Amino acid sequence: VTSGPVYVETIAVLPWTYNTNANLIYIEKMNAVVGSAGQYVTDFRSDAHRNAANYTESIAADSLVTAFGNTMADTTAQATTQPLPQTLGGLSISIVDATGVERLAPLIYASPTQVVYQLPAGVSPGLALATIRAASGFRGTGLFIVSKVAPGLFSADGSGSGPAAAVAAIFDNAGLLSYALTATIDPDTNKPVPLPVGIAPPDRITVLELFGVGIRNFTSSATAHILRQDTPPADLTLPVQYAGPAPGFPGLDQINVVLPQSLAGAGTVGIQIVADGISSNPVQVQFK
């Protein structure tokens, strides 16, 4: 992470709400909830707990996790207050970590087929056991591995690929000048499409603000890998200016990357975050 001023803006959280059949990041101004009708796993079993951004089995403490099942919560509910509740719609999740310590998980979203929760910050790396209980009784258990870092980036449709869930912000020495979303919804297809990002002139700074999970616990390095599609390709590795908790959103990470002038006109590129040598899923941003 580079030194100097760090631009972490509360306005950097996406002011939109999507509703499609995938696990999505619902963010509307200052209210963030993750979850919707996931259809990836039909039974509550050991592989039902996934990274909430990219659905891999790579999960870190103090990050967002999605659990899929068949008959979990008795009803559908989402958290509306902070701190996040440990019971939601009559449902609770207890986590026993590799050291044998048991903790209740803060809950964001609960439904009969999907639960989104924050894996507690103190959970130790290694094998973890999750137990789900509903108001009407025991629902099931699941095993998964907890890693120290498990980078995942949110995409605009919540699938973990395609246009990024991100904001491009322009700053000068006085502070924030403007910001713009990097994707929007195509009204004909109801799917996200990229909004081309312009690079500010040299006397200003363009910061790409990405959102993900499993990144904040890195210890040695965090970089952004830009996967260009030029001919010949000219990939870039950029320092991350900030990688840590997104202000006001439990379990959500914000990653700020200062964009160089060389990306002007680059077209569509892939972006991965590499934390302690572990790469996230790639998401896309288009540059004009």
Short mmCIF file of N, CA, C and O in Angstrom, two decimals, residues 30-91:
data_model
loop_
_atom_site.label_atom_id
_atom_site.label_comp_id
_atom_site.label_asym_id
_atom_site.label_seq_id
_atom_site.Cartn_x
_atom_site.Cartn_y
_atom_site.Cartn_z
N MET A 30 -26.38 4.73 1.52
CA MET A 30 -25.62 4.29 2.68
C MET A 30 -26.21 3.05 3.33
O MET A 30 -26.02 2.78 4.51
N ASN A 31 -26.96 2.24 2.58
CA ASN A 31 -27.53 1.01 3.13
C ASN A 31 -27.04 -0.16 2.29
O ASN A 31 -27.36 -0.26 1.12
N ALA A 32 -26.23 -1.05 2.87
CA ALA A 32 -25.66 -2.16 2.09
C ALA A 32 -26.16 -3.48 2.64
O ALA A 32 -26.09 -3.74 3.83
N VAL A 33 -26.67 -4.30 1.76
CA VAL A 33 -27.09 -5.64 2.11
C VAL A 33 -26.67 -6.56 0.99
O VAL A 33 -26.83 -6.23 -0.18
N VAL A 34 -26.13 -7.70 1.31
CA VAL A 34 -25.72 -8.65 0.30
C VAL A 34 -26.69 -9.82 0.32
O VAL A 34 -26.99 -10.35 1.36
N GLY A 35 -27.16 -10.20 -0.87
CA GLY A 35 -27.97 -11.40 -0.95
C GLY A 35 -29.17 -11.29 -1.86
O GLY A 35 -29.68 -10.21 -2.10
N SER A 36 -29.58 -12.39 -2.42
CA SER A 36 -30.84 -12.54 -3.14
C SER A 36 -31.04 -14.02 -3.38
O SER A 36 -30.47 -14.84 -2.69
N ALA A 37 -31.83 -14.36 -4.35
CA ALA A 37 -32.20 -15.77 -4.52
C ALA A 37 -31.10 -16.54 -5.23
O ALA A 37 -31.07 -16.65 -6.44
N GLY A 38 -30.15 -17.06 -4.47
CA GLY A 38 -29.07 -17.84 -5.07
C GLY A 38 -29.54 -19.21 -5.49
O GLY A 38 -30.37 -19.82 -4.83
N GLN A 39 -29.01 -19.72 -6.59
CA GLN A 39 -29.42 -21.02 -7.09
C GLN A 39 -28.21 -21.88 -7.44
O GLN A 39 -28.22 -22.63 -8.39
N TYR A 40 -27.15 -21.75 -6.66
CA TYR A 40 -25.90 -22.44 -6.98
C TYR A 40 -25.79 -23.78 -6.26
O TYR A 40 -25.19 -24.70 -6.77
N VAL A 41 -26.32 -23.88 -5.06
CA VAL A 41 -26.24 -25.10 -4.28
C VAL A 41 -27.64 -25.42 -3.79
O VAL A 41 -28.32 -24.56 -3.26
N THR A 42 -28.09 -26.65 -3.96
CA THR A 42 -29.47 -26.99 -3.63
C THR A 42 -29.61 -27.65 -2.28
O THR A 42 -30.71 -27.73 -1.75
N ASP A 43 -28.54 -28.11 -1.70
CA ASP A 43 -28.59 -28.74 -0.39
C ASP A 43 -27.60 -28.04 0.54
O ASP A 43 -26.55 -27.58 0.10
N PHE A 44 -27.93 -28.02 1.85
CA PHE A 44 -26.99 -27.46 2.81
C PHE A 44 -25.98 -28.54 3.14
O PHE A 44 -26.25 -29.48 3.85
N ARG A 45 -24.80 -28.43 2.57
CA ARG A 45 -23.76 -29.42 2.77
C ARG A 45 -22.43 -28.69 2.91
O ARG A 45 -22.38 -27.47 2.94
N SER A 46 -21.33 -29.44 2.97
CA SER A 46 -20.06 -28.84 3.35
C SER A 46 -19.54 -27.81 2.36
O SER A 46 -18.74 -26.96 2.71
N ASP A 47 -19.99 -27.85 1.10
CA ASP A 47 -19.50 -26.87 0.13
C ASP A 47 -20.47 -25.72 -0.05
O ASP A 47 -20.39 -24.97 -1.00
N ALA A 48 -21.43 -25.57 0.87
CA ALA A 48 -22.45 -24.55 0.70
C ALA A 48 -22.00 -23.18 1.17
O ALA A 48 -22.69 -22.20 0.92
N HIS A 49 -20.88 -23.08 1.86
CA HIS A 49 -20.39 -21.79 2.34
C HIS A 49 -19.35 -21.27 1.35
O HIS A 49 -18.33 -21.92 1.12
N ARG A 50 -19.62 -20.09 0.80
CA ARG A 50 -18.76 -19.57 -0.27
C ARG A 50 -18.42 -18.10 -0.04
O ARG A 50 -19.16 -17.36 0.62
N ASN A 51 -17.28 -17.70 -0.62
CA ASN A 51 -16.90 -16.29 -0.69
C ASN A 51 -18.06 -15.54 -1.34
O ASN A 51 -18.52 -15.89 -2.42
N ALA A 52 -18.56 -14.49 -0.68
CA ALA A 52 -19.77 -13.81 -1.16
C ALA A 52 -19.55 -13.03 -2.45
O ALA A 52 -20.53 -12.70 -3.13
N ALA A 53 -18.30 -12.75 -2.81
CA ALA A 53 -18.04 -11.98 -4.02
C ALA A 53 -17.87 -12.84 -5.26
O ALA A 53 -18.30 -12.47 -6.35
N ASN A 54 -17.23 -14.00 -5.11
CA ASN A 54 -16.89 -14.79 -6.31
C ASN A 54 -17.29 -16.27 -6.21
O ASN A 54 -16.99 -17.04 -7.12
N TYR A 55 -17.93 -16.66 -5.11
CA TYR A 55 -18.47 -18.02 -4.94
C TYR A 55 -17.42 -19.11 -4.87
O TYR A 55 -17.75 -20.29 -4.98
N THR A 56 -16.16 -18.76 -4.67
CA THR A 56 -15.15 -19.79 -4.48
C THR A 56 -15.18 -20.27 -3.04
O THR A 56 -15.86 -19.69 -2.18
N GLU A 57 -14.43 -21.33 -2.76
CA GLU A 57 -14.33 -21.85 -1.41
C GLU A 57 -13.30 -21.10 -0.58
O GLU A 57 -13.04 -21.46 0.57
N SER A 58 -12.73 -20.05 -1.14
CA SER A 58 -11.72 -19.24 -0.46
C SER A 58 -12.42 -18.22 0.43
O SER A 58 -13.06 -17.28 -0.06
N ILE A 59 -12.31 -18.40 1.76
CA ILE A 59 -13.05 -17.59 2.73
C ILE A 59 -12.08 -17.10 3.79
O ILE A 59 -11.22 -17.85 4.27
N ALA A 60 -12.21 -15.83 4.18
CA ALA A 60 -11.35 -15.24 5.20
C ALA A 60 -12.19 -14.74 6.36
O ALA A 60 -13.38 -14.42 6.22
N ALA A 61 -11.57 -14.67 7.54
CA ALA A 61 -12.24 -14.08 8.69
C ALA A 61 -12.56 -12.62 8.44
O ALA A 61 -11.86 -11.94 7.67
N ASP A 62 -13.60 -12.12 9.07
CA ASP A 62 -14.04 -10.74 8.96
C ASP A 62 -14.44 -10.38 7.53
O ASP A 62 -14.25 -9.26 7.08
N SER A 63 -14.96 -11.38 6.80
CA SER A 63 -15.43 -11.12 5.43
C SER A 63 -16.85 -11.65 5.29
O SER A 63 -17.39 -12.30 6.19
N LEU A 64 -17.45 -11.35 4.15
CA LEU A 64 -18.82 -11.76 3.88
C LEU A 64 -18.85 -13.16 3.27
O LEU A 64 -18.08 -13.46 2.35
N VAL A 65 -19.74 -13.98 3.77
CA VAL A 65 -19.89 -15.37 3.33
C VAL A 65 -21.34 -15.59 2.94
O VAL A 65 -22.26 -15.08 3.59
N THR A 66 -21.54 -16.36 1.88
CA THR A 66 -22.88 -16.76 1.47
C THR A 66 -23.02 -18.26 1.68
O THR A 66 -22.18 -19.04 1.23
N ALA A 67 -24.09 -18.65 2.36
CA ALA A 67 -24.41 -20.06 2.55
C ALA A 67 -25.67 -20.38 1.77
O ALA A 67 -26.67 -19.66 1.87
N PHE A 68 -25.60 -21.43 0.96
CA PHE A 68 -26.76 -21.86 0.19
C PHE A 68 -27.32 -23.14 0.79
O PHE A 68 -26.58 -23.99 1.27
N GLY A 69 -28.62 -23.29 0.73
CA GLY A 69 -29.23 -24.49 1.27
C GLY A 69 -30.63 -24.69 0.73
O GLY A 69 -31.05 -24.06 -0.24
N ASN A 70 -31.37 -25.55 1.38
CA ASN A 70 -32.69 -25.91 0.91
C ASN A 70 -33.79 -25.43 1.86
O ASN A 70 -34.77 -24.84 1.44
N THR A 71 -33.59 -25.67 3.15
CA THR A 71 -34.57 -25.24 4.15
C THR A 71 -33.82 -24.64 5.33
O THR A 71 -33.65 -25.29 6.37
N MET A 72 -33.36 -23.40 5.18
CA MET A 72 -32.59 -22.78 6.25
C MET A 72 -33.50 -21.89 7.11
O MET A 72 -34.05 -22.33 8.09
N ALA A 73 -33.68 -20.64 6.73
CA ALA A 73 -34.55 -19.75 7.52
C ALA A 73 -36.02 -20.09 7.28
O ALA A 73 -36.39 -20.58 6.21
N ASP A 74 -36.84 -19.82 8.28
CA ASP A 74 -38.28 -20.05 8.14
C ASP A 74 -38.95 -18.95 7.34
O ASP A 74 -40.06 -19.12 6.83
N THR A 75 -38.27 -17.80 7.23
CA THR A 75 -38.83 -16.65 6.52
C THR A 75 -37.69 -15.88 5.89
O THR A 75 -36.52 -16.24 6.05
N THR A 76 -37.98 -14.84 5.16
CA THR A 76 -36.96 -14.00 4.53
C THR A 76 -36.86 -12.68 5.29
O THR A 76 -37.87 -12.03 5.57
N ALA A 77 -35.63 -12.31 5.63
CA ALA A 77 -35.41 -11.07 6.37
C ALA A 77 -34.04 -10.52 6.04
O ALA A 77 -33.14 -11.26 5.64
N GLN A 78 -33.86 -9.21 6.15
CA GLN A 78 -32.56 -8.60 5.96
C GLN A 78 -32.30 -7.60 7.08
O GLN A 78 -33.22 -7.01 7.64
N ALA A 79 -31.03 -7.46 7.42
CA ALA A 79 -30.65 -6.57 8.52
C ALA A 79 -30.87 -5.12 8.12
O ALA A 79 -30.60 -4.73 6.99
N THR A 80 -31.35 -4.35 9.06
CA THR A 80 -31.58 -2.92 8.81
C THR A 80 -30.86 -2.04 9.83
O THR A 80 -30.97 -0.82 9.77
N THR A 81 -30.11 -2.65 10.74
CA THR A 81 -29.42 -1.88 11.77
C THR A 81 -27.99 -2.36 11.91
O THR A 81 -27.63 -3.44 11.47
N GLN A 82 -27.17 -1.53 12.52
CA GLN A 82 -25.81 -1.89 12.92
C GLN A 82 -25.64 -1.56 14.39
O GLN A 82 -26.18 -0.55 14.85
N PRO A 83 -24.90 -2.39 15.14
CA PRO A 83 -24.24 -3.62 14.70
C PRO A 83 -25.22 -4.62 14.12
O PRO A 83 -26.39 -4.63 14.47
N LEU A 84 -24.70 -5.48 13.23
CA LEU A 84 -25.54 -6.48 12.61
C LEU A 84 -26.08 -7.44 13.67
O LEU A 84 -25.38 -7.79 14.62
N PRO A 85 -27.32 -7.90 13.50
CA PRO A 85 -27.89 -8.82 14.48
C PRO A 85 -27.29 -10.22 14.37
O PRO A 85 -26.83 -10.63 13.31
N GLN A 86 -27.33 -10.96 15.47
CA GLN A 86 -26.89 -12.35 15.48
C GLN A 86 -28.06 -13.32 15.30
O GLN A 86 -27.84 -14.53 15.19
N THR A 87 -29.25 -12.78 15.28
CA THR A 87 -30.45 -13.55 14.94
C THR A 87 -31.25 -12.73 13.94
O THR A 87 -31.45 -11.53 14.14
N LEU A 88 -31.67 -13.37 12.86
CA LEU A 88 -32.38 -12.66 11.81
C LEU A 88 -33.47 -13.57 11.26
O LEU A 88 -33.17 -14.67 10.79
N GLY A 89 -34.71 -13.13 11.33
CA GLY A 89 -35.80 -13.98 10.88
C GLY A 89 -35.87 -15.29 11.64
O GLY A 89 -36.29 -16.31 11.10
N GLY A 90 -35.42 -15.26 12.92
CA GLY A 90 -35.40 -16.46 13.74
C GLY A 90 -34.22 -17.37 13.50
O GLY A 90 -34.10 -18.42 14.14
N LEU A 91 -33.32 -16.99 12.59
CA LEU A 91 -32.17 -17.83 12.24
C LEU A 91 -30.90 -17.32 12.91
O LEU A 91 -30.70 -16.11 13.05
#
